[in-house]
Coordinates of C-alpha atoms in Angstrom, one line a residue:
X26 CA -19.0 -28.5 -53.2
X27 CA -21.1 -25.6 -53.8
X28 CA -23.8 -26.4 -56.6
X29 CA -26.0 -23.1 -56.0
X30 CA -25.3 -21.9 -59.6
X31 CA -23.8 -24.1 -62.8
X32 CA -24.3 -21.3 -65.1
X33 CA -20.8 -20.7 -65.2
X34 CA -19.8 -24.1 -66.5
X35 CA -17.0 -26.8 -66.3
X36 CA -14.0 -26.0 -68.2
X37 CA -10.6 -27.6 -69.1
X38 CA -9.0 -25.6 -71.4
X39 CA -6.9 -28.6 -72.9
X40 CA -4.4 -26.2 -75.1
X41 CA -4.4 -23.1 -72.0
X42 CA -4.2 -25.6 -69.1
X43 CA -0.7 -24.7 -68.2
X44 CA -1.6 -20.6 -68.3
X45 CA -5.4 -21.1 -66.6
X46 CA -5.0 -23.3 -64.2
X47 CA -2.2 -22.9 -61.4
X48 CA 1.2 -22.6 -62.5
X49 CA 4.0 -24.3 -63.8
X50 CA 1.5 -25.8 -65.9
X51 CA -0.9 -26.4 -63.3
X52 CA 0.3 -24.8 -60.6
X53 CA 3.7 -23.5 -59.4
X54 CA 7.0 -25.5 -59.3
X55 CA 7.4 -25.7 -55.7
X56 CA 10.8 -26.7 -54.8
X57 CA 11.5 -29.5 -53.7
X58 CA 13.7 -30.7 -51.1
X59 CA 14.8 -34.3 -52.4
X60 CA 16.4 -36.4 -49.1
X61 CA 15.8 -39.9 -48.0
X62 CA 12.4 -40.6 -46.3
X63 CA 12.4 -41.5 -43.3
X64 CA 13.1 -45.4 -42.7
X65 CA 9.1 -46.3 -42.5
X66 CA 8.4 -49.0 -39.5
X67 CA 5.9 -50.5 -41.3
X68 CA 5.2 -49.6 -45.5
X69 CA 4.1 -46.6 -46.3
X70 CA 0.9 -46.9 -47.8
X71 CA 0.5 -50.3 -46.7
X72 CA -1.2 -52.2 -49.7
X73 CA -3.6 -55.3 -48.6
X74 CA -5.2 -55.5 -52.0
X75 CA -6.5 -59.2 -52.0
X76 CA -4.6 -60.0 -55.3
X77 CA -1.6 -57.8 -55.3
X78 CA 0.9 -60.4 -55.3
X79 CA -0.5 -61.7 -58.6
X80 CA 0.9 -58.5 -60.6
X81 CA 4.3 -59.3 -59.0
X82 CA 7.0 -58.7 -62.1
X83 CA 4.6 -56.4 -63.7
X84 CA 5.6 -53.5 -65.6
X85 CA 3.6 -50.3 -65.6
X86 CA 4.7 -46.6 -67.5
X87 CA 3.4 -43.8 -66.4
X88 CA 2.9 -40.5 -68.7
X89 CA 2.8 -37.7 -66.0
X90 CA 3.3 -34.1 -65.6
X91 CA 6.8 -32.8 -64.6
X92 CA 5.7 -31.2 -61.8
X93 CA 7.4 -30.9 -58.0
X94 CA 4.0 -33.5 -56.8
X95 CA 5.4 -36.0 -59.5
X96 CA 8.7 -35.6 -58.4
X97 CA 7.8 -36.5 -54.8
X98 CA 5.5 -39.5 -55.9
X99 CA 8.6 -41.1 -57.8
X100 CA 11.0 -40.5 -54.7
X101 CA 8.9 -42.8 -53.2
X102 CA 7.7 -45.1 -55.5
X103 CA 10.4 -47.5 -54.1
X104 CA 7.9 -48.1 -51.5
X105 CA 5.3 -49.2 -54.0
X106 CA 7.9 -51.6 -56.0
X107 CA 9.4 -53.3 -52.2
X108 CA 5.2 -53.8 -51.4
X109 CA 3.9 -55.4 -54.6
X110 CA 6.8 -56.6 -57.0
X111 CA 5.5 -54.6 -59.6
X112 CA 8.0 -52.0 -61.7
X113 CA 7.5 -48.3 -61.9
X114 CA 8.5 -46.0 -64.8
X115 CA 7.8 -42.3 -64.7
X116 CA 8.2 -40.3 -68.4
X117 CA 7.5 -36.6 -66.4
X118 CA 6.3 -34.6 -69.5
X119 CA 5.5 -30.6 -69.9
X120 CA 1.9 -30.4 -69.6
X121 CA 0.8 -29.3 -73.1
X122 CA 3.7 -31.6 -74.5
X123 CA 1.9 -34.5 -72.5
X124 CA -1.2 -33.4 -73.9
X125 CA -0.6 -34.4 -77.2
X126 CA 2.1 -37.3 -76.9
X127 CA -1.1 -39.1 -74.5
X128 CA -4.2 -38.4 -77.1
X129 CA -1.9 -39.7 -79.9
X130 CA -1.2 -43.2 -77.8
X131 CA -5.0 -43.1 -76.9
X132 CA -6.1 -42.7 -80.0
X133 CA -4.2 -45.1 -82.0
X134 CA -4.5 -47.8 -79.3
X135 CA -0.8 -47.9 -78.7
X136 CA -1.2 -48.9 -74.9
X137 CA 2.2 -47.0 -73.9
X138 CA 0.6 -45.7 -71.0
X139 CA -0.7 -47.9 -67.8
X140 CA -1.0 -44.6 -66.3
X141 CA -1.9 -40.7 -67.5
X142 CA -2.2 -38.1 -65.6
X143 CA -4.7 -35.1 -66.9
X144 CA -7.0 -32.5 -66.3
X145 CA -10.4 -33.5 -67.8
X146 CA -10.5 -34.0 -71.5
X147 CA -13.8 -34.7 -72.5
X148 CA -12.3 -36.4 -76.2
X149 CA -10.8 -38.9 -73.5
X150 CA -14.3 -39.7 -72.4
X151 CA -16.2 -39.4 -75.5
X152 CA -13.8 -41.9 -77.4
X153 CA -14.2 -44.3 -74.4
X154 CA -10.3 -43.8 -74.4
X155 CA -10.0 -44.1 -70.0
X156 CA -11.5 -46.4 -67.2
X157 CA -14.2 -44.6 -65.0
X158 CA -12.9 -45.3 -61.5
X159 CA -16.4 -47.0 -60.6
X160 CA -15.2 -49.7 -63.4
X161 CA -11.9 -50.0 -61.8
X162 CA -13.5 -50.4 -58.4
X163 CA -15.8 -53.4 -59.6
X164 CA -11.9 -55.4 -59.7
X165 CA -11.9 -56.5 -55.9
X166 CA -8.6 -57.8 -56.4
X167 CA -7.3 -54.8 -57.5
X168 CA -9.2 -52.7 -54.9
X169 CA -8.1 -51.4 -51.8
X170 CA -10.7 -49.0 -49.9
X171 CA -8.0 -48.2 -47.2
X172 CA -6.2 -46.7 -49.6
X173 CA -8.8 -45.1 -52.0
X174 CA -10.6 -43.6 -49.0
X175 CA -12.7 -41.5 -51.5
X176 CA -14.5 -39.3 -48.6
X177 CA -11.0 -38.0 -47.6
X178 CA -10.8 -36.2 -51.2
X179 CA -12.2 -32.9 -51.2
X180 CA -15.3 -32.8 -52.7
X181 CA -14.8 -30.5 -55.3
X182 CA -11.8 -32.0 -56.4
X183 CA -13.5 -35.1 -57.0
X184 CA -16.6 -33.5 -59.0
X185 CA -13.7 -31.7 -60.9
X186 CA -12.6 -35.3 -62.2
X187 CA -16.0 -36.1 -63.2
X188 CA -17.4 -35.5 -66.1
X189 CA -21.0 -35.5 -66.8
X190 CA -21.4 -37.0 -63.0
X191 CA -18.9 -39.6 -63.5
X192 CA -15.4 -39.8 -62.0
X193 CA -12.6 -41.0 -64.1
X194 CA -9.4 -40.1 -62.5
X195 CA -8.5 -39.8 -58.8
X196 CA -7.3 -35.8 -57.6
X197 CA -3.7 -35.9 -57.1
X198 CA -2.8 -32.0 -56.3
X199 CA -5.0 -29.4 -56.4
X200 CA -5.4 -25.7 -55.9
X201 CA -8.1 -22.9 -55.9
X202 CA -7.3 -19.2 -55.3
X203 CA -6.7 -16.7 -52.3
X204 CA -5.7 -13.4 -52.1
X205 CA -2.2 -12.3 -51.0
X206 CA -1.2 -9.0 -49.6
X207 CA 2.3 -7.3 -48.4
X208 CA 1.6 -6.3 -44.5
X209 CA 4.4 -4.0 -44.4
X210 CA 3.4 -2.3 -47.0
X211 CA -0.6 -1.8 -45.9
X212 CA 1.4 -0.7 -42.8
X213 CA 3.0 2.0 -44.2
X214 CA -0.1 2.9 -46.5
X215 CA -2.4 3.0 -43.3
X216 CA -4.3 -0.4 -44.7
X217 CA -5.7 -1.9 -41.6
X218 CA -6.5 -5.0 -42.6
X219 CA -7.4 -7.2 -46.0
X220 CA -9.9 -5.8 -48.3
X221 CA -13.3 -7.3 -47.7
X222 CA -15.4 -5.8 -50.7
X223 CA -14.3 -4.2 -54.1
X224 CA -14.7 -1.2 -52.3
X225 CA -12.1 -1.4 -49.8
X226 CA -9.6 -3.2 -52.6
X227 CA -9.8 -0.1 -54.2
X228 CA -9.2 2.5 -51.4
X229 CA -6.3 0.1 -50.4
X230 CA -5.0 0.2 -54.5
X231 CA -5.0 3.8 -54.1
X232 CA -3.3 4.2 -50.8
X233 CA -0.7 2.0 -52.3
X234 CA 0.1 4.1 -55.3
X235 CA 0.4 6.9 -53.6
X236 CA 3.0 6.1 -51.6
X237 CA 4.9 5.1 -54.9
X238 CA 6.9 2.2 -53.6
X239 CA 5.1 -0.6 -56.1
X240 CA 1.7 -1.2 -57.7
X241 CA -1.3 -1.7 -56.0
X242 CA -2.2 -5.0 -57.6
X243 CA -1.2 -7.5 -59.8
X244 CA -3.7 -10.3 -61.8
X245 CA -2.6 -12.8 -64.5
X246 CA -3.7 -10.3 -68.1
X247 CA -2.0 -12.1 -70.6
X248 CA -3.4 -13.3 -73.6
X249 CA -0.7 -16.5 -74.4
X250 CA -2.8 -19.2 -73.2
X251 CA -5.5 -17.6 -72.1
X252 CA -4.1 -16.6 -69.1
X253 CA -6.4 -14.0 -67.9
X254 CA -9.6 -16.0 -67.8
X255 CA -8.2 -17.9 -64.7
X256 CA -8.7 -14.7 -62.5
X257 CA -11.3 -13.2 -64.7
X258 CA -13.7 -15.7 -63.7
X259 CA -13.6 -15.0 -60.2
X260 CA -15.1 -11.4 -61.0
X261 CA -17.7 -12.3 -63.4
X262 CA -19.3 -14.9 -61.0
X263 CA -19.0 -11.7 -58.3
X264 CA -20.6 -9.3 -60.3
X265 CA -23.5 -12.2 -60.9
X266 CA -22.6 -13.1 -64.4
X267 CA -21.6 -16.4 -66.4
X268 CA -19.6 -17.7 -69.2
X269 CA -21.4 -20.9 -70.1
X270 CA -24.6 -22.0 -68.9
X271 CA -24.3 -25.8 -68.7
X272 CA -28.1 -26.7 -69.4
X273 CA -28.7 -24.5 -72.6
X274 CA -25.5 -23.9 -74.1
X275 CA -26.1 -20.3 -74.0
X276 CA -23.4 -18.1 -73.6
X277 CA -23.4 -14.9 -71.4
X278 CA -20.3 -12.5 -72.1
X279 CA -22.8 -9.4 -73.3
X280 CA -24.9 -9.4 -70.3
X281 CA -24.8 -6.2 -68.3
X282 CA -23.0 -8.3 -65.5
X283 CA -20.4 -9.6 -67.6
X284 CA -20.2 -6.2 -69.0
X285 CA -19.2 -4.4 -65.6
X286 CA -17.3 -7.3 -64.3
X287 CA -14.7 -7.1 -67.3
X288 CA -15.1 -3.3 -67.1
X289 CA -14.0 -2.9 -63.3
X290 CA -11.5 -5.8 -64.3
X291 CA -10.1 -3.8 -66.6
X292 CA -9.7 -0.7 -65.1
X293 CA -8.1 -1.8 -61.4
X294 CA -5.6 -3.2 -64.0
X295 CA -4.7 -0.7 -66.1
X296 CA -5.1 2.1 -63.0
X297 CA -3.0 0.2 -60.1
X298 CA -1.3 -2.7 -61.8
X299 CA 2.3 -2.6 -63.1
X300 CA 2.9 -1.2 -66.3
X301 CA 3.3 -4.3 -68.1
X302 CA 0.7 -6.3 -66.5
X303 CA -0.8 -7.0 -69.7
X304 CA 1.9 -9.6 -70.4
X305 CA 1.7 -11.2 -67.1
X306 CA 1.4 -15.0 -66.7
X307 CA 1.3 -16.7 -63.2
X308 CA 4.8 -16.7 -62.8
X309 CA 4.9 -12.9 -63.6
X310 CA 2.1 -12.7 -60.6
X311 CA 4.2 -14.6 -58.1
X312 CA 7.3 -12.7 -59.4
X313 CA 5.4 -9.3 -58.4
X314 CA 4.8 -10.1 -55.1
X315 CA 7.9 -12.0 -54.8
X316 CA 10.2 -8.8 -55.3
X317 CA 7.9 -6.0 -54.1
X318 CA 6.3 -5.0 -57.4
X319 CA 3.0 -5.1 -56.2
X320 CA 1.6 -5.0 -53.0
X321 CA -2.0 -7.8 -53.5
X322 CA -2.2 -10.4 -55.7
X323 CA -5.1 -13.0 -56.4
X324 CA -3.9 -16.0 -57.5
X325 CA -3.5 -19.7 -57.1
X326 CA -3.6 -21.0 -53.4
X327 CA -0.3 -23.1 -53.9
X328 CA 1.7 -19.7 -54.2
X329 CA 2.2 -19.7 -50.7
X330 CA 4.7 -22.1 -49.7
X331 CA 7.1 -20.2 -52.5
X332 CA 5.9 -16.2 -51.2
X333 CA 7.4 -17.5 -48.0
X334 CA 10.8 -18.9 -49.2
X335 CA 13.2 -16.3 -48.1
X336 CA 15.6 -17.8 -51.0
X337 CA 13.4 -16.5 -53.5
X338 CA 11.2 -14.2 -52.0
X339 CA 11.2 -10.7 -50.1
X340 CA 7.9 -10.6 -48.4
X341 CA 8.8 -13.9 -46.6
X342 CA 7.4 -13.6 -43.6
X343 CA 5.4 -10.3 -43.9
X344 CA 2.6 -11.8 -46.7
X345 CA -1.6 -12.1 -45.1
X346 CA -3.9 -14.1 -46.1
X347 CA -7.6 -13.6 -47.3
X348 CA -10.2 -15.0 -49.2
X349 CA -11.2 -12.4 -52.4
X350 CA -13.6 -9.1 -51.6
X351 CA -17.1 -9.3 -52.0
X352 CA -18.7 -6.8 -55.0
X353 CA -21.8 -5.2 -52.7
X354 CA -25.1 -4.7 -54.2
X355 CA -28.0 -2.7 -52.3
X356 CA -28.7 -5.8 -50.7
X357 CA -25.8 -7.0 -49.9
X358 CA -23.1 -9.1 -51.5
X359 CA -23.9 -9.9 -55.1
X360 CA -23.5 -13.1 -57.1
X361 CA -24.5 -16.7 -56.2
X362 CA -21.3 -18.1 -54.7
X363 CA -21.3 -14.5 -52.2
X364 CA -22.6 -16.8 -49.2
X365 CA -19.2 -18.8 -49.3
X366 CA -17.4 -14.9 -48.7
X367 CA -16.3 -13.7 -52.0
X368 CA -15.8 -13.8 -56.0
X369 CA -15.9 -17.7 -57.4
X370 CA -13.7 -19.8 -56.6
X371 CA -12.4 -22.7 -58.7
X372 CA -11.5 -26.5 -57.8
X373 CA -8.8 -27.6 -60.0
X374 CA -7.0 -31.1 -59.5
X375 CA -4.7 -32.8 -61.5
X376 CA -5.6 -36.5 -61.3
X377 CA -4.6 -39.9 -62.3
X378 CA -6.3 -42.5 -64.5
X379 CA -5.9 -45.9 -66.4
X380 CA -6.4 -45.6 -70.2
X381 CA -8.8 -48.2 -71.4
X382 CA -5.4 -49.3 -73.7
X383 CA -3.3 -50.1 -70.7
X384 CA -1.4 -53.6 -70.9
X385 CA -1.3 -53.7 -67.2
X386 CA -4.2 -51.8 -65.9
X387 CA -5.0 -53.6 -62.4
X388 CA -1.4 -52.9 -61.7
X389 CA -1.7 -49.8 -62.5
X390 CA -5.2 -49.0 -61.2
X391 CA -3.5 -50.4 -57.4
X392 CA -0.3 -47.9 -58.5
X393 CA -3.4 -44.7 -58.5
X394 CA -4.5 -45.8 -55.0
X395 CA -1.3 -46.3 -53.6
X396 CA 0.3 -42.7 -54.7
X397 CA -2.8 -40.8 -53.7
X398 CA -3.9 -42.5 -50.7
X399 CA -4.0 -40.8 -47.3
X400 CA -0.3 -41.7 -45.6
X401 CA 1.5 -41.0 -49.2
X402 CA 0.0 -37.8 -49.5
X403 CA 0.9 -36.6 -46.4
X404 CA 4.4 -37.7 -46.8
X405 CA 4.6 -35.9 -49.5
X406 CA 3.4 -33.0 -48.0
X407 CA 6.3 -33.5 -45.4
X408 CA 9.3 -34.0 -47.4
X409 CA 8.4 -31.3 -50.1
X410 CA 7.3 -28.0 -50.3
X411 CA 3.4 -28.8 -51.6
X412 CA 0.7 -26.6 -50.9
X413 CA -1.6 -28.7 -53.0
X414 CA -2.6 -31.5 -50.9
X415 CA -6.1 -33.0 -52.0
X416 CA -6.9 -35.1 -49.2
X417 CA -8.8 -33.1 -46.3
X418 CA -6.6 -35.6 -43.4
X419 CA -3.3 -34.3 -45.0
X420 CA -4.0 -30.5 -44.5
X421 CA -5.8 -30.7 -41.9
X422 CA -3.0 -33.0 -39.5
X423 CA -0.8 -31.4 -37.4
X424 CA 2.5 -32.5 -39.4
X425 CA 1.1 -29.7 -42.3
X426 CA 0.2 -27.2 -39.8
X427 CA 3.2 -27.0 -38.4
X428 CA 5.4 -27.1 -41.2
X429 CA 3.1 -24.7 -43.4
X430 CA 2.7 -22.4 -40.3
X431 CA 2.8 -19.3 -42.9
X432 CA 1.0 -16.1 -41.4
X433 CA 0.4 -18.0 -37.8
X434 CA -1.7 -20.6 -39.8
X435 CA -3.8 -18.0 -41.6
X436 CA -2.5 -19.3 -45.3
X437 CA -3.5 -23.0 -43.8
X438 CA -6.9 -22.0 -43.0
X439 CA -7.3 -19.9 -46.4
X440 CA -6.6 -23.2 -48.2
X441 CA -8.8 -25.4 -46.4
X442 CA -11.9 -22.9 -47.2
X443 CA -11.8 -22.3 -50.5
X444 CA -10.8 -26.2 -50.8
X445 CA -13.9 -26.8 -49.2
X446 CA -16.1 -24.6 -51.4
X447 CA -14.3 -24.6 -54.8
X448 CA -16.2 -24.8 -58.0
X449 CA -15.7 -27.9 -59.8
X450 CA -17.5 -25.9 -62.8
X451 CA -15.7 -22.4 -62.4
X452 CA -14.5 -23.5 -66.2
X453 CA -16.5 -25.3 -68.4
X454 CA -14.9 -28.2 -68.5
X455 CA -17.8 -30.8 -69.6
X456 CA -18.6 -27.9 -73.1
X457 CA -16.6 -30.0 -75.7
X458 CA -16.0 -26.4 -77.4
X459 CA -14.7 -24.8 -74.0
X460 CA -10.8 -24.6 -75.9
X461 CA -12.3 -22.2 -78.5
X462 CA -14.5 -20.2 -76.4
X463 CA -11.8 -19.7 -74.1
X464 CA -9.3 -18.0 -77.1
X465 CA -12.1 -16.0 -77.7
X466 CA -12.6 -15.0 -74.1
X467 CA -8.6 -14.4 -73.8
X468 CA -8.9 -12.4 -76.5
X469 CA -11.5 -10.0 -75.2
X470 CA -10.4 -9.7 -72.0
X471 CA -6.6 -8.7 -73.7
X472 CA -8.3 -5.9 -75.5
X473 CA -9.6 -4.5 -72.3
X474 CA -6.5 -4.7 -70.3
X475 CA -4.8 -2.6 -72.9
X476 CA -7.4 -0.6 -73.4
X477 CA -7.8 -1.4 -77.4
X478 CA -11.1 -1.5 -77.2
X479 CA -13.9 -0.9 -74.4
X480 CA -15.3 -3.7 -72.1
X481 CA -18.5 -3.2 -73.9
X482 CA -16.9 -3.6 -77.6
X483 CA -14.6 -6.8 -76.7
X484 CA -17.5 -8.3 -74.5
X485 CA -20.1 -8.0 -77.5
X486 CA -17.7 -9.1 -80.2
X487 CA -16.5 -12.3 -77.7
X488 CA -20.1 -12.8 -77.2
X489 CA -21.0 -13.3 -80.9
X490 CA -18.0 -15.0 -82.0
X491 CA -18.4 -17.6 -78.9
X492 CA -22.5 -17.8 -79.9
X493 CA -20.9 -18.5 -83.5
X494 CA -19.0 -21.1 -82.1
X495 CA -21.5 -23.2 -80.1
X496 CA -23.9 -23.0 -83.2
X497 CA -21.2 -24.6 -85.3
X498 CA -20.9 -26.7 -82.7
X499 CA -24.6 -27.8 -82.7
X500 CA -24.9 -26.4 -79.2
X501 CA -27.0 -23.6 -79.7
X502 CA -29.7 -23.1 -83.0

């Protein structure tokens, strides 16, 4: 986990999640491949939990997010119900749809839910609504280090289930972001290899339009949930700006680095994207380089089991892998994540947790270990198409590398780094305002895209509006 800089702050964006984060909510519907598991020799995810045959004829429900992870979870859950006796019911539930039905149990103290799945909600924490996992740990009965095996997690994927230091949900998929380019099409263009600073992404945006066979890039623009702060972010830490700082409050969209970051944004946009890129949500992203409508991409890391699936895609097979260009400075690359190789680079994770309300929680609290422990994430990895693993023994064993052998292993190796260096705080996810400041930010960055206004207008205008905000807030005097 990189903590050189937390100016930038952690971010959630309850009401944007599904455009800001990933796809398909939180990251892209990979398909998958439903077909009986193999017959397992011994249980998978063997459970030796002193006191897991007390919970036998127990009864947990599960509010979760209809997502391809969720669907491979419940495939097997048969293995968790044969182990400990206890009953399993998934309600999968669109993300912002789950959003509301969970905070509406929580908050009236319903108990529906043994489990939730979420992405940090800092009302969840505030309101003392969910267990922090240390609690849950402190039940030895319950407990089951085998299975937990917290150092396997990636470390940024744990810190982005923490809030204010503590963890209160274990990660259960994750994703970060890579860029993806079309080989064939660098080929014909006389690219040589993946852009490694602004620079170069530009000469290679230019070769590509003039050759007039598709766009030079494409970048999630839209303002419907926010969409374009997910890629956005990535610039501004490159061109050494912030959002949020996480000590003062302060907020940093009219600083001369923020300034040119959305400037340069802007303008590779509306110079080599398509010409409807302003309306483009991650699936509008994937779809570009799916079909040949744009020739790089930046997006979410998980894109790439989907880019190669010659049923939907026609660069399968022909896609690179890179980590994002640096932005040079006189003295080489600027911003404080440039050491890792490039822009920002966020750690997003979708985790698990026990609401505080749960009828059954040690049940349930066993249920979280057993679905994300070590052996059950990696067969999940091997009977679905997930790029999302968050478990460092999953992606790096031999079973994923040779079934995710996309680009010779370069797309494997992409996801392992930026996994490794994410930013748990790329969004501001502990700033209790971070929902409004991110419409505001959306906004802004809208305006530029379509050139409405001028980086320098929207920037200033998003910068007093946000300052507004945290003052309202009692965040800043």
């Amino acid at each position: 986990m990189n903590g050189n800089d937390r100016r930038l702050g952690r971010r959630q964006f309850v009401k944007a999640t599904g455009a800001v984060l990933g796809a398909g909510a939180a990251f892209p519907h990979l398909v998958f491949r439903p077909g009986a598991v193999a017959a397992q020799d011994a249980p998978l995810g063997k459970i030796t939990a002193p006191d897991v045959q007390k919970y036998t004829g127990a009864t947990i429900n599960l509010a979760v997010q209809k997502h391809t992870a969720t669907d491979a979870i419940q495939q097997l859950s048969s293995n968790f119900e044969q182990q400990t006796g206890i009953k399993v019911n998934f309600e999968q539930i669109p993300q912002q749809q789950m959003d509301q039905k969970q905070r509406t149990d929580l908050a009236t103290g319903t108990g529906s839910y043994d489990v939730i799945g979420w992405f940090l909600n800092p009302e969840y924490v505030e309101n003392d609504w969910i267990r922090p996992i240390d609690e849950l740990r402190q039940d030895t009965g319950s407990t089951d280090e085998a299975l937990l095996a917290i150092d396997d997690f990636y470390p940024p994927f744990l810190g982005w289930n923490q809030y204010k230091g503590v963890l209160f949900s274990l990660p259960f998929y994750g994703e970060s972001i890579m860029m993806y380019y079309n080989t064939d099409e660098f080929a014909k263009a006389g690219i040589a290899k993946a852009p490694e600073t602004v620079t170069e992404l530009e000469d290679a945006c230019k070769a590509i339009k003039a050759g007039g066979r598709m766009a030079g890039i494409a970048l999630r623009a839209s303002q419907e949930g926010n969409a374009a702060v997910y890629p956005f972010l990535a610039w501004l830490r490159g061109y050494g700006g912030f959002w949020v700082d996480l000590e003062t409050n302060e907020v940093g969209l009219d600083k001369p680095e923020a300034i040119e970051a959305a400037t340069e944004w802007g303008r590779f946009l509306r110079e080599y994207g398509p010409p409807d890129v302003a309306s483009y949500f991650w699936n509008e992203v994937q779809l570009a380089m799916q079909q040949e409508k744009a020739a790089i991409i930046m997006d979410a890391t998980n894109f790439g089991p989907r880019l190669e699936d010659p049923a939907e895609s026609k660069v399968a097979g022909k896609v690179g892998y890179a980590l994002l260009p640096k932005v040079m400075g006189p003295n080489g690359p600027r911003g404080p994540e440039q050491s890792q190789g490039a822009f920002g680079y966020p750690a997003i994770a979708y985790g698990m947790s026990v609401p505080r309300s749960a009828k059954n929680w040690q049940a349930a609290w066993l249920f979280i270990q057993w679905a994300t422990s070590p052996d059950v994430t990696l067969e999940t990895t091997k009977t679905g198409l997930r790029g999302d693993p968050t478990r460092k023994s999953s992606l790096d064993s031999p079973q994923f590398a040779e079934k995710y052998n996309f680009g010779n292993g370069a797309w494997a190796k992409t996801l392992s780094t930026t996994f490794g260096f994410g930013l748990p705080d790329y969004f501001p996810k502990d700033v209790v305002t971070s929902a409004q400041l991110g419409d505001v930010l959306g906004l802004a960055l809208s305006q530029i895209v379509t050139g409405d206004k001028s980086a320098q207008d929207a920037m200033t205008e998003a910068q007093e509006k946000s300052v507004d905000i945290q003052k309202k807030a009692g965040l800043l005097k």
